[in-house]
PDB file of C-alpha atoms and ligand atoms in Angstrom:
ATOM      1  CA  MET A1214      19.734  45.620  40.484  1.00  0.00           C
ATOM      2  CA  THR A1215      18.639  42.141  39.584  1.00  0.00           C
ATOM      3  CA  GLU A1216      17.075  41.426  36.188  1.00  0.00           C
ATOM      4  CA  THR A1217      13.724  39.696  37.009  1.00  0.00           C
ATOM      5  CA  ARG A1218      12.485  36.862  34.832  1.00  0.00           C
ATOM      6  CA  VAL A1219       8.645  36.822  34.797  1.00  0.00           C
ATOM      7  CA  LEU A1220       7.470  33.129  34.600  1.00  0.00           C
ATOM      8  CA  ASP A1221       4.727  32.435  32.024  1.00  0.00           C
ATOM      9  CA  GLY A1222       2.361  29.993  33.693  1.00  0.00           C
ATOM     10  CA  ARG A1223       0.007  29.936  30.716  1.00  0.00           C
ATOM     11  CA  ARG A1224       2.782  28.723  28.365  1.00  0.00           C
ATOM     12  CA  LEU A1225       3.924  26.132  30.755  1.00  0.00           C
ATOM     13  CA  ALA A1226       0.289  24.944  31.418  1.00  0.00           C
ATOM     14  CA  GLU A1227      -0.284  24.717  27.641  1.00  0.00           C
ATOM     15  CA  LYS A1228       2.855  22.540  27.124  1.00  0.00           C
ATOM     16  CA  VAL A1229       1.757  20.137  30.062  1.00  0.00           C
ATOM     17  CA  GLU A1230      -1.768  19.954  28.502  1.00  0.00           C
ATOM     18  CA  GLN A1231      -0.535  19.297  24.944  1.00  0.00           C
ATOM     19  CA  LYS A1232       1.620  16.397  26.327  1.00  0.00           C
ATOM     20  CA  LEU A1233      -1.323  14.968  28.244  1.00  0.00           C
ATOM     21  CA  ALA A1234      -3.624  15.209  25.129  1.00  0.00           C
ATOM     22  CA  GLY A1235      -1.039  13.355  23.176  1.00  0.00           C
ATOM     23  CA  GLU A1236      -0.662  10.592  25.650  1.00  0.00           C
ATOM     24  CA  ILE A1237      -4.568  10.194  26.119  1.00  0.00           C
ATOM     25  CA  ALA A1238      -5.267  10.060  22.389  1.00  0.00           C
ATOM     26  CA  ALA A1239      -2.330   7.608  21.919  1.00  0.00           C
ATOM     27  CA  ALA A1240      -3.739   5.271  24.590  1.00  0.00           C
ATOM     28  CA  GLY A1241      -7.253   5.537  23.050  1.00  0.00           C
ATOM     29  CA  ALA A1242      -8.391   6.289  26.602  1.00  0.00           C
ATOM     30  CA  LYS A1243     -11.386   8.131  27.930  1.00  0.00           C
ATOM     31  CA  PRO A1244     -10.537   9.323  31.393  1.00  0.00           C
ATOM     32  CA  PHE A1245     -13.418  10.879  33.377  1.00  0.00           C
ATOM     33  CA  LEU A1246     -13.542  13.442  36.111  1.00  0.00           C
ATOM     34  CA  ALA A1247     -16.541  13.933  38.420  1.00  0.00           C
ATOM     35  CA  VAL A1248     -16.918  17.377  39.900  1.00  0.00           C
ATOM     36  CA  VAL A1249     -19.370  17.614  42.929  1.00  0.00           C
ATOM     37  CA  LEU A1250     -20.704  21.049  43.326  1.00  0.00           C
ATOM     38  CA  ALA A1251     -23.037  21.986  46.202  1.00  0.00           C
ATOM     39  CA  GLY A1252     -24.899  25.265  46.503  1.00  0.00           C
ATOM     40  CA  LYS A1253     -24.593  28.431  44.552  1.00  0.00           C
ATOM     41  CA  ASN A1254     -21.252  30.354  44.578  1.00  0.00           C
ATOM     42  CA  GLU A1255     -20.290  32.624  41.692  1.00  0.00           C
ATOM     43  CA  ALA A1256     -16.519  32.061  41.916  1.00  0.00           C
ATOM     44  CA  SER A1257     -17.059  28.259  42.210  1.00  0.00           C
ATOM     45  CA  GLU A1258     -19.229  28.353  38.996  1.00  0.00           C
ATOM     46  CA  ILE A1259     -16.468  30.001  37.198  1.00  0.00           C
ATOM     47  CA  TYR A1260     -13.728  27.636  38.463  1.00  0.00           C
ATOM     48  CA  VAL A1261     -15.642  24.448  37.649  1.00  0.00           C
ATOM     49  CA  ARG A1262     -16.686  25.651  34.159  1.00  0.00           C
ATOM     50  CA  ASN A1263     -12.916  26.412  33.502  1.00  0.00           C
ATOM     51  CA  LYS A1264     -11.954  22.921  34.749  1.00  0.00           C
ATOM     52  CA  GLN A1265     -14.659  21.267  32.591  1.00  0.00           C
ATOM     53  CA  ASN A1266     -13.625  23.186  29.526  1.00  0.00           C
ATOM     54  CA  ARG A1267      -9.838  22.461  30.015  1.00  0.00           C
ATOM     55  CA  CYS A1268     -10.685  18.731  30.626  1.00  0.00           C
ATOM     56  CA  ARG A1269     -12.705  18.440  27.435  1.00  0.00           C
ATOM     57  CA  ARG A1270     -10.012  20.151  25.333  1.00  0.00           C
ATOM     58  CA  ILE A1271      -7.535  17.396  26.114  1.00  0.00           C
ATOM     59  CA  GLY A1272      -9.860  14.355  25.991  1.00  0.00           C
ATOM     60  CA  ILE A1273     -10.901  13.988  29.520  1.00  0.00           C
ATOM     61  CA  GLY A1274     -14.626  13.657  30.113  1.00  0.00           C
ATOM     62  CA  CYS A1275     -15.957  15.854  32.983  1.00  0.00           C
ATOM     63  CA  GLU A1276     -19.421  16.198  34.383  1.00  0.00           C
ATOM     64  CA  ILE A1277     -20.571  18.509  37.078  1.00  0.00           C
ATOM     65  CA  PHE A1278     -22.840  16.825  39.744  1.00  0.00           C
ATOM     66  CA  ARG A1279     -24.962  19.681  41.190  1.00  0.00           C
ATOM     67  CA  LEU A1280     -26.490  19.608  44.547  1.00  0.00           C
ATOM     68  CA  SER A1281     -28.797  22.266  46.183  1.00  0.00           C
ATOM     69  CA  GLU A1282     -27.559  24.690  48.774  1.00  0.00           C
ATOM     70  CA  GLU A1283     -29.659  22.823  51.323  1.00  0.00           C
ATOM     71  CA  VAL A1284     -28.341  19.378  50.539  1.00  0.00           C
ATOM     72  CA  ARG A1285     -28.164  17.013  53.510  1.00  0.00           C
ATOM     73  CA  GLU A1286     -24.771  15.598  54.332  1.00  0.00           C
ATOM     74  CA  ALA A1287     -26.135  12.076  53.908  1.00  0.00           C
ATOM     75  CA  GLU A1288     -27.060  12.882  50.271  1.00  0.00           C
ATOM     76  CA  ILE A1289     -23.661  14.281  49.357  1.00  0.00           C
ATOM     77  CA  LEU A1290     -21.938  11.244  50.967  1.00  0.00           C
ATOM     78  CA  GLU A1291     -24.361   8.988  48.990  1.00  0.00           C
ATOM     79  CA  LEU A1292     -23.334  10.755  45.813  1.00  0.00           C
ATOM     80  CA  ILE A1293     -19.687  10.336  46.687  1.00  0.00           C
ATOM     81  CA  ASP A1294     -20.146   6.594  47.381  1.00  0.00           C
ATOM     82  CA  GLU A1295     -21.780   6.115  44.016  1.00  0.00           C
ATOM     83  CA  LEU A1296     -18.941   7.917  42.239  1.00  0.00           C
ATOM     84  CA  ASN A1297     -16.397   5.842  44.243  1.00  0.00           C
ATOM     85  CA  ALA A1298     -18.088   2.571  43.128  1.00  0.00           C
ATOM     86  CA  ASN A1299     -18.432   3.620  39.485  1.00  0.00           C
ATOM     87  CA  PRO A1300     -15.587   2.197  37.377  1.00  0.00           C
ATOM     88  CA  GLU A1301     -16.184   4.736  34.621  1.00  0.00           C
ATOM     89  CA  VAL A1302     -15.204   7.491  37.003  1.00  0.00           C
ATOM     90  CA  ASN A1303     -11.496   7.953  37.424  1.00  0.00           C
ATOM     91  CA  GLY A1304     -11.236  11.145  39.481  1.00  0.00           C
ATOM     92  CA  ILE A1305     -13.536  12.848  41.907  1.00  0.00           C
ATOM     93  CA  ILE A1306     -13.195  16.485  43.262  1.00  0.00           C
ATOM     94  CA  VAL A1307     -15.589  18.334  45.615  1.00  0.00           C
ATOM     95  CA  GLN A1308     -15.532  22.042  44.860  1.00  0.00           C
ATOM     96  CA  LEU A1309     -14.849  24.105  47.949  1.00  0.00           C
ATOM     97  CA  PRO A1310     -16.283  25.837  49.871  1.00  0.00           C
ATOM     98  CA  LEU A1311     -19.176  23.654  50.692  1.00  0.00           C
ATOM     99  CA  PRO A1312     -22.375  25.174  52.117  1.00  0.00           C
ATOM    100  CA  ALA A1313     -21.695  26.141  55.930  1.00  0.00           C
ATOM    101  CA  HIS A1314     -23.914  23.384  57.419  1.00  0.00           C
ATOM    102  CA  LEU A1315     -21.954  20.518  55.783  1.00  0.00           C
ATOM    103  CA  ASN A1316     -18.893  18.945  57.553  1.00  0.00           C
ATOM    104  CA  THR A1317     -16.219  19.596  54.861  1.00  0.00           C
ATOM    105  CA  ALA A1318     -13.657  17.097  56.537  1.00  0.00           C
ATOM    106  CA  ALA A1319     -16.343  14.318  56.630  1.00  0.00           C
ATOM    107  CA  VAL A1320     -17.225  14.974  52.922  1.00  0.00           C
ATOM    108  CA  LEU A1321     -13.523  15.003  51.757  1.00  0.00           C
ATOM    109  CA  GLU A1322     -12.640  12.001  53.785  1.00  0.00           C
ATOM    110  CA  ARG A1323     -15.328   9.946  51.891  1.00  0.00           C
ATOM    111  CA  VAL A1324     -13.615  10.285  48.555  1.00  0.00           C
ATOM    112  CA  CYS A1325     -11.814   6.940  47.683  1.00  0.00           C
ATOM    113  CA  PRO A1326      -8.055   7.787  47.940  1.00  0.00           C
ATOM    114  CA  GLY A1327      -7.306   6.296  44.598  1.00  0.00           C
ATOM    115  CA  LYS A1328      -9.743   8.752  42.893  1.00  0.00           C
ATOM    116  CA  ASP A1329      -8.865  11.703  45.121  1.00  0.00           C
ATOM    117  CA  VAL A1330      -7.229  13.790  42.374  1.00  0.00           C
ATOM    118  CA  ASP A1331      -7.440  16.905  44.608  1.00  0.00           C
ATOM    119  CA  GLY A1332      -5.246  15.259  47.098  1.00  0.00           C
ATOM    120  CA  PHE A1333      -7.429  16.437  50.026  1.00  0.00           C
ATOM    121  CA  GLN A1334      -8.320  12.989  51.496  1.00  0.00           C
ATOM    122  CA  PRO A1335      -6.326  12.442  54.695  1.00  0.00           C
ATOM    123  CA  LEU A1336      -4.557   9.323  53.378  1.00  0.00           C
ATOM    124  CA  ASN A1337      -3.052  11.260  50.546  1.00  0.00           C
ATOM    125  CA  ALA A1338      -2.358  14.327  52.763  1.00  0.00           C
ATOM    126  CA  GLY A1339      -0.705  11.965  55.291  1.00  0.00           C
ATOM    127  CA  ARG A1340       1.470  10.312  52.730  1.00  0.00           C
ATOM    128  CA  LEU A1341       2.664  13.584  51.382  1.00  0.00           C
ATOM    129  CA  ALA A1342       3.298  14.925  54.960  1.00  0.00           C
ATOM    130  CA  SER A1343       5.251  11.686  55.884  1.00  0.00           C
ATOM    131  CA  GLY A1344       7.367  11.786  52.677  1.00  0.00           C
ATOM    132  CA  PHE A1345       5.863   8.545  51.511  1.00  0.00           C
ATOM    133  CA  PRO A1346       5.710   7.948  47.703  1.00  0.00           C
ATOM    134  CA  GLY A1347       2.459   7.802  45.694  1.00  0.00           C
ATOM    135  CA  ALA A1348       0.250  10.473  47.187  1.00  0.00           C
ATOM    136  CA  PHE A1349      -2.120  12.494  45.112  1.00  0.00           C
ATOM    137  CA  VAL A1350      -0.830  15.964  45.662  1.00  0.00           C
ATOM    138  CA  PRO A1351      -3.125  19.153  45.591  1.00  0.00           C
ATOM    139  CA  ALA A1352      -2.870  20.809  42.198  1.00  0.00           C
ATOM    140  CA  THR A1353      -1.882  24.272  43.295  1.00  0.00           C
ATOM    141  CA  PRO A1354       1.279  23.327  45.168  1.00  0.00           C
ATOM    142  CA  LEU A1355       2.099  20.747  42.449  1.00  0.00           C
ATOM    143  CA  GLY A1356       1.911  23.551  39.863  1.00  0.00           C
ATOM    144  CA  ILE A1357       4.010  25.812  42.087  1.00  0.00           C
ATOM    145  CA  MET A1358       6.738  23.050  42.231  1.00  0.00           C
ATOM    146  CA  ARG A1359       6.731  22.860  38.308  1.00  0.00           C
ATOM    147  CA  LEU A1360       7.075  26.673  38.110  1.00  0.00           C
ATOM    148  CA  LEU A1361       9.968  26.483  40.437  1.00  0.00           C
ATOM    149  CA  GLU A1362      11.590  23.680  38.359  1.00  0.00           C
ATOM    150  CA  GLU A1363      10.992  25.780  35.200  1.00  0.00           C
ATOM    151  CA  ALA A1364      12.836  28.651  37.116  1.00  0.00           C
ATOM    152  CA  GLY A1365      15.755  26.420  37.554  1.00  0.00           C
ATOM    153  CA  ALA A1366      15.467  26.172  41.413  1.00  0.00           C
ATOM    154  CA  LYS A1367      17.996  23.785  42.875  1.00  0.00           C
ATOM    155  CA  PHE A1368      15.962  23.184  46.175  1.00  0.00           C
ATOM    156  CA  CYS A1369      18.524  21.276  48.030  1.00  0.00           C
ATOM    157  CA  GLY A1370      19.855  23.227  50.932  1.00  0.00           C
ATOM    158  CA  LEU A1371      17.771  26.519  50.023  1.00  0.00           C
ATOM    159  CA  HIS A1372      15.697  28.198  52.664  1.00  0.00           C
ATOM    160  CA  ALA A1373      11.987  28.235  51.422  1.00  0.00           C
ATOM    161  CA  VAL A1374       9.521  30.472  53.141  1.00  0.00           C
ATOM    162  CA  VAL A1375       5.741  29.834  52.642  1.00  0.00           C
ATOM    163  CA  ILE A1376       3.284  32.521  53.572  1.00  0.00           C
ATOM    164  CA  GLY A1377       0.009  30.707  54.437  1.00  0.00           C
ATOM    165  CA  ALA A1378      -0.763  27.381  56.113  1.00  0.00           C
ATOM    166  CA  SER A1379      -3.976  26.285  54.442  1.00  0.00           C
ATOM    167  CA  PRO A1380      -4.522  22.620  53.759  1.00  0.00           C
ATOM    168  CA  ILE A1381      -4.998  23.394  50.019  1.00  0.00           C
ATOM    169  CA  VAL A1382      -1.860  25.466  49.385  1.00  0.00           C
ATOM    170  CA  GLY A1383       0.549  26.342  52.234  1.00  0.00           C
ATOM    171  CA  ARG A1384       0.790  22.994  54.046  1.00  0.00           C
ATOM    172  CA  PRO A1385       1.075  20.660  51.134  1.00  0.00           C
ATOM    173  CA  LEU A1386       3.607  23.073  49.454  1.00  0.00           C
ATOM    174  CA  ALA A1387       5.815  23.165  52.619  1.00  0.00           C
ATOM    175  CA  ALA A1388       5.817  19.286  52.611  1.00  0.00           C
ATOM    176  CA  LEU A1389       6.831  19.250  48.866  1.00  0.00           C
ATOM    177  CA  LEU A1390       9.625  21.734  49.455  1.00  0.00           C
ATOM    178  CA  LEU A1391      10.791  19.868  52.528  1.00  0.00           C
ATOM    179  CA  ASN A1392      10.750  16.514  50.602  1.00  0.00           C
ATOM    180  CA  ALA A1393      12.747  18.198  47.804  1.00  0.00           C
ATOM    181  CA  GLY A1394      15.581  19.120  50.334  1.00  0.00           C
ATOM    182  CA  CYS A1395      14.711  22.730  51.335  1.00  0.00           C
ATOM    183  CA  SER A1396      14.767  23.936  54.893  1.00  0.00           C
ATOM    184  CA  VAL A1397      11.126  25.347  55.171  1.00  0.00           C
ATOM    185  CA  SER A1398       9.589  28.101  57.194  1.00  0.00           C
ATOM    186  CA  VAL A1399       5.803  28.399  57.279  1.00  0.00           C
ATOM    187  CA  VAL A1400       4.503  31.717  58.425  1.00  0.00           C
ATOM    188  CA  HIS A1401       0.846  32.705  58.964  1.00  0.00           C
ATOM    189  CA  ASP A1402      -1.399  35.445  60.319  1.00  0.00           C
ATOM    190  CA  LYS A1403      -0.161  34.925  63.909  1.00  0.00           C
ATOM    191  CA  THR A1404       3.540  35.224  63.001  1.00  0.00           C
ATOM    192  CA  ILE A1405       5.379  38.115  64.441  1.00  0.00           C
ATOM    193  CA  GLU A1406       7.598  40.242  62.064  1.00  0.00           C
ATOM    194  CA  ILE A1407       7.012  38.186  58.997  1.00  0.00           C
ATOM    195  CA  GLU A1408       9.267  40.403  56.925  1.00  0.00           C
ATOM    196  CA  LYS A1409      12.334  39.370  59.016  1.00  0.00           C
ATOM    197  CA  ILE A1410      11.695  35.716  57.979  1.00  0.00           C
ATOM    198  CA  THR A1411      10.953  36.452  54.350  1.00  0.00           C
ATOM    199  CA  ALA A1412      14.058  38.507  53.968  1.00  0.00           C
ATOM    200  CA  GLU A1413      16.001  35.246  54.558  1.00  0.00           C
ATOM    201  CA  ALA A1414      14.125  33.290  51.857  1.00  0.00           C
ATOM    202  CA  ASP A1415      15.939  31.897  48.695  1.00  0.00           C
ATOM    203  CA  ILE A1416      12.377  30.833  47.558  1.00  0.00           C
ATOM    204  CA  LEU A1417       9.297  32.680  48.777  1.00  0.00           C
ATOM    205  CA  ALA A1418       5.813  31.343  48.055  1.00  0.00           C
ATOM    206  CA  VAL A1419       2.830  33.579  49.048  1.00  0.00           C
ATOM    207  CA  ALA A1420      -0.575  32.201  49.584  1.00  0.00           C
ATOM    208  CA  CYS A1421      -2.508  34.299  52.139  1.00  0.00           C
ATOM    209  CA  GLY A1422      -5.127  36.165  50.182  1.00  0.00           C
ATOM    210  CA  CYS A1423      -3.889  39.677  51.203  1.00  0.00           C
ATOM    211  CA  PRO A1424      -3.626  41.995  48.214  1.00  0.00           C
ATOM    212  CA  GLU A1425      -0.061  42.992  47.619  1.00  0.00           C
ATOM    213  CA  LEU A1426       1.080  42.252  51.140  1.00  0.00           C
ATOM    214  CA  VAL A1427       4.758  41.426  50.126  1.00  0.00           C
ATOM    215  CA  LYS A1428       6.742  44.496  49.392  1.00  0.00           C
ATOM    216  CA  GLY A1429      10.115  44.943  47.725  1.00  0.00           C
ATOM    217  CA  ASN A1430      12.002  45.345  51.086  1.00  0.00           C
ATOM    218  CA  TRP A1431      10.580  42.001  52.407  1.00  0.00           C
ATOM    219  CA  ILE A1432      12.698  39.992  50.042  1.00  0.00           C
ATOM    220  CA  LYS A1433      16.360  39.097  49.567  1.00  0.00           C
ATOM    221  CA  GLU A1434      17.959  40.348  46.345  1.00  0.00           C
ATOM    222  CA  GLY A1435      17.743  37.440  43.817  1.00  0.00           C
ATOM    223  CA  ALA A1436      15.056  35.487  45.525  1.00  0.00           C
ATOM    224  CA  ILE A1437      12.518  33.336  43.521  1.00  0.00           C
ATOM    225  CA  VAL A1438       9.095  34.589  44.423  1.00  0.00           C
ATOM    226  CA  ILE A1439       5.755  32.655  43.545  1.00  0.00           C
ATOM    227  CA  ASP A1440       2.522  34.598  44.025  1.00  0.00           C
ATOM    228  CA  VAL A1441      -0.399  32.278  44.618  1.00  0.00           C
ATOM    229  CA  GLY A1442      -2.932  35.016  45.633  1.00  0.00           C
ATOM    230  CA  ILE A1443      -5.896  35.875  43.531  1.00  0.00           C
ATOM    231  CA  ASN A1444      -7.596  39.050  44.790  1.00  0.00           C
ATOM    232  CA  ARG A1445     -10.079  41.457  43.278  1.00  0.00           C
ATOM    233  CA  GLU A1446      -9.556  44.946  44.299  1.00  0.00           C
ATOM    234  CA  ASN A1447     -11.826  47.630  42.672  1.00  0.00           C
ATOM    235  CA  GLY A1448     -12.531  45.323  39.749  1.00  0.00           C
ATOM    236  CA  ARG A1449      -8.718  44.796  39.223  1.00  0.00           C
ATOM    237  CA  LEU A1450      -7.159  41.314  39.713  1.00  0.00           C
ATOM    238  CA  CYS A1451      -4.052  41.320  41.836  1.00  0.00           C
ATOM    239  CA  GLY A1452      -1.916  38.859  43.787  1.00  0.00           C
ATOM    240  CA  ASP A1453      -0.444  38.799  47.292  1.00  0.00           C
ATOM    241  CA  VAL A1454       2.706  40.389  46.079  1.00  0.00           C
ATOM    242  CA  ASP A1455       3.459  43.911  45.018  1.00  0.00           C
ATOM    243  CA  PHE A1456       4.521  42.884  41.612  1.00  0.00           C
ATOM    244  CA  SER A1457       6.074  46.241  40.380  1.00  0.00           C
ATOM    245  CA  GLY A1458       7.800  46.693  43.874  1.00  0.00           C
ATOM    246  CA  LEU A1459       9.558  43.344  43.417  1.00  0.00           C
ATOM    247  CA  MET A1460      10.595  43.788  39.784  1.00  0.00           C
ATOM    248  CA  GLY A1461      14.286  44.523  39.619  1.00  0.00           C
ATOM    249  CA  LYS A1462      14.928  42.769  43.061  1.00  0.00           C
ATOM    250  CA  ALA A1463      13.540  39.157  42.731  1.00  0.00           C
ATOM    251  CA  ALA A1464      15.364  36.888  40.296  1.00  0.00           C
ATOM    252  CA  VAL A1465      12.083  35.219  39.365  1.00  0.00           C
ATOM    253  CA  LEU A1466       8.480  36.282  39.708  1.00  0.00           C
ATOM    254  CA  THR A1467       5.111  34.862  38.806  1.00  0.00           C
ATOM    255  CA  PRO A1468       2.303  37.269  37.476  1.00  0.00           C
ATOM    256  CA  VAL A1469      -1.284  37.324  38.597  1.00  0.00           C
ATOM    257  CA  PRO A1470      -3.105  36.505  36.387  1.00  0.00           C
ATOM    258  CA  GLY A1471      -1.057  34.071  34.106  1.00  0.00           C
ATOM    259  CA  GLY A1472       1.137  32.429  36.775  1.00  0.00           C
ATOM    260  CA  VAL A1473       0.034  29.747  39.253  1.00  0.00           C
ATOM    261  CA  GLY A1474      -3.638  29.827  38.281  1.00  0.00           C
ATOM    262  CA  PRO A1475      -3.198  28.139  34.805  1.00  0.00           C
ATOM    263  CA  MET A1476      -0.730  25.631  36.195  1.00  0.00           C
ATOM    264  CA  THR A1477      -3.300  24.565  38.968  1.00  0.00           C
ATOM    265  CA  ILE A1478      -5.801  23.269  36.282  1.00  0.00           C
ATOM    266  CA  ALA A1479      -3.036  21.695  34.308  1.00  0.00           C
ATOM    267  CA  MET A1480      -1.970  19.668  37.381  1.00  0.00           C
ATOM    268  CA  LEU A1481      -5.530  18.568  38.177  1.00  0.00           C
ATOM    269  CA  LEU A1482      -5.752  17.182  34.650  1.00  0.00           C
ATOM    270  CA  GLU A1483      -2.353  15.463  35.092  1.00  0.00           C
ATOM    271  CA  ASN A1484      -3.612  13.870  38.408  1.00  0.00           C
ATOM    272  CA  THR A1485      -6.797  12.726  36.636  1.00  0.00           C
ATOM    273  CA  TRP A1486      -4.743  11.075  33.903  1.00  0.00           C
ATOM    274  CA  ARG A1487      -2.605   9.467  36.588  1.00  0.00           C
ATOM    275  CA  ALA A1488      -5.610   8.089  38.378  1.00  0.00           C
ATOM    276  CA  TYR A1489      -6.819   6.598  35.059  1.00  0.00           C
ATOM    277  CA  LYS A1490      -3.514   4.959  34.437  1.00  0.00           C
ATOM    278  CA  GLN A1491      -3.268   3.441  37.999  1.00  0.00           C
ATOM    279  CA  GLN A1492      -6.841   2.087  37.778  1.00  0.00           C
ATOM    280  CA  HIS A1493      -6.031   0.526  34.393  1.00  0.00           C
ATOM    281  CA  ASN A1494      -2.527  -0.655  35.227  1.00  0.00           C
ATOM    282  CA  ILE A1495      -0.904   1.215  32.535  1.00  0.00           C
TER     283      ILE A1495
HETATM  284  P1  NAD B1052      -6.914  30.364  53.256  1.00  0.00           P
HETATM  285  O1  NAD B1052      -7.664  31.544  53.624  1.00  0.00           O
HETATM  286  O2  NAD B1052      -7.385  28.993  53.522  1.00  0.00           O
HETATM  287  O3  NAD B1052      -5.608  30.468  54.132  1.00  0.00           O
HETATM  288  C1  NAD B1052      -4.850  31.655  54.171  1.00  0.00           C
HETATM  289  C2  NAD B1052      -3.489  31.521  55.022  1.00  0.00           C
HETATM  290  O4  NAD B1052      -2.864  32.657  54.976  1.00  0.00           O
HETATM  291  C3  NAD B1052      -3.888  31.205  56.505  1.00  0.00           C
HETATM  292  O5  NAD B1052      -2.877  30.206  56.979  1.00  0.00           O
HETATM  293  C4  NAD B1052      -3.632  32.407  57.270  1.00  0.00           C
HETATM  294  O6  NAD B1052      -3.038  32.203  58.539  1.00  0.00           O
HETATM  295  C5  NAD B1052      -2.577  33.026  56.314  1.00  0.00           C
HETATM  296  N1  NAD B1052      -2.731  34.582  56.421  1.00  0.00           N
HETATM  297  C6  NAD B1052      -3.788  35.402  56.356  1.00  0.00           C
HETATM  298  N2  NAD B1052      -3.440  36.690  56.461  1.00  0.00           N
HETATM  299  C7  NAD B1052      -2.140  36.706  56.569  1.00  0.00           C
HETATM  300  C8  NAD B1052      -1.182  37.754  56.859  1.00  0.00           C
HETATM  301  N3  NAD B1052      -1.580  38.999  56.954  1.00  0.00           N
HETATM  302  N4  NAD B1052       0.064  37.462  56.853  1.00  0.00           N
HETATM  303  C9  NAD B1052       0.516  36.244  56.886  1.00  0.00           C
HETATM  304  N5  NAD B1052      -0.261  35.146  56.667  1.00  0.00           N
HETATM  305  C10 NAD B1052      -1.640  35.399  56.586  1.00  0.00           C
HETATM  306  O7  NAD B1052      -6.479  30.709  51.711  1.00  0.00           O
HETATM  307  P2  NAD B1052      -5.929  29.765  50.612  1.00  0.00           P
HETATM  308  O8  NAD B1052      -7.130  28.893  50.138  1.00  0.00           O
HETATM  309  O9  NAD B1052      -4.628  28.978  51.012  1.00  0.00           O
HETATM  310  O10 NAD B1052      -5.641  30.699  49.425  1.00  0.00           O
HETATM  311  C11 NAD B1052      -4.665  31.741  49.631  1.00  0.00           C
HETATM  312  C12 NAD B1052      -4.753  32.628  48.432  1.00  0.00           C
HETATM  313  O11 NAD B1052      -4.296  31.823  47.325  1.00  0.00           O
HETATM  314  C13 NAD B1052      -6.045  33.309  48.050  1.00  0.00           C
HETATM  315  O12 NAD B1052      -5.865  34.562  47.477  1.00  0.00           O
HETATM  316  C14 NAD B1052      -6.614  32.364  47.034  1.00  0.00           C
HETATM  317  O13 NAD B1052      -7.469  32.966  46.168  1.00  0.00           O
HETATM  318  C15 NAD B1052      -5.295  31.989  46.239  1.00  0.00           C
HETATM  319  N6  NAD B1052      -5.494  30.648  45.647  1.00  0.00           N
HETATM  320  C16 NAD B1052      -5.016  30.548  44.413  1.00  0.00           C
HETATM  321  C17 NAD B1052      -4.971  29.365  43.640  1.00  0.00           C
HETATM  322  C18 NAD B1052      -4.569  29.372  42.348  1.00  0.00           C
HETATM  323  O14 NAD B1052      -4.803  28.421  41.559  1.00  0.00           O
HETATM  324  N7  NAD B1052      -3.835  30.372  41.842  1.00  0.00           N
HETATM  325  C19 NAD B1052      -5.403  28.194  44.366  1.00  0.00           C
HETATM  326  C20 NAD B1052      -5.884  28.213  45.675  1.00  0.00           C
HETATM  327  C21 NAD B1052      -5.741  29.493  46.308  1.00  0.00           C
END
């Protein structure tokens, strides 16, 4: 039986944000994040309001640029061009999902790479995938790496398994783990006998959106397990991992809520401050 350490993502995020607030105040800076929100989506509304509140708490200005559900692609591209050209705007994010008629790749590609604090622009994604320095990295995988560091993970030579291959979480996380010296396996919904692969993992990160998919018998005794999933089941919030089933077997585990979620916003704020510093040569 292993004693499981449950990582507190809220506390770590609070620490990161306090540090950022101190740096921003000391520099007398006014970083600014523009959030592009097209259409009506209840979850997106909650996410962008959370981002706005957390920005303001640490001294980052944040405005939500709202566009209608029927917005034409040319209009959203024009707004992004204006934000790209505005020197007062340091970071730009496009809240996903966009309304179905819009070409998401074309919209994300339009964001100027130096203001792409979500790291979804292909230049940043390509830099990360190639192991080149200087990329803006998507906030969720960045937050996961911080949690792993907090857990004392040594990375080098470890086998990391990532469940999920989305461009927002799984793929950039696999690149970060590879760049850190892990041997990485990425599994997804077409993978056969996932549990044989997860059972080999020293580090297991789960981002597939399947409530409590990963059971206790899927993991190796003493593994570090990061649960990225956010699922609502009968009004209850749960992750992609069977939390109670892994207690006593995983060495480290993140809770849902209170694990990866708070770290994601903290990393977005950190990216925005980094964009400001780059643009002001500080
Ligand atoms: P996505 O739907 O874009 O991608 C899901 C991935 O999981 C795909 O690669 C798919 O092939 C794989 N998958 C689906 N079912 C699977 C199965 N049964 N077995 C193995 N792989 C399977 O999702 P996403 O945007 O990457 O998000 C994944 C989860 O993470 C969701 O629950 C989402 O809400 C959550 N999320 C949380 C945060 C956060 O800040 N905590 C941020 C982003 C996403």
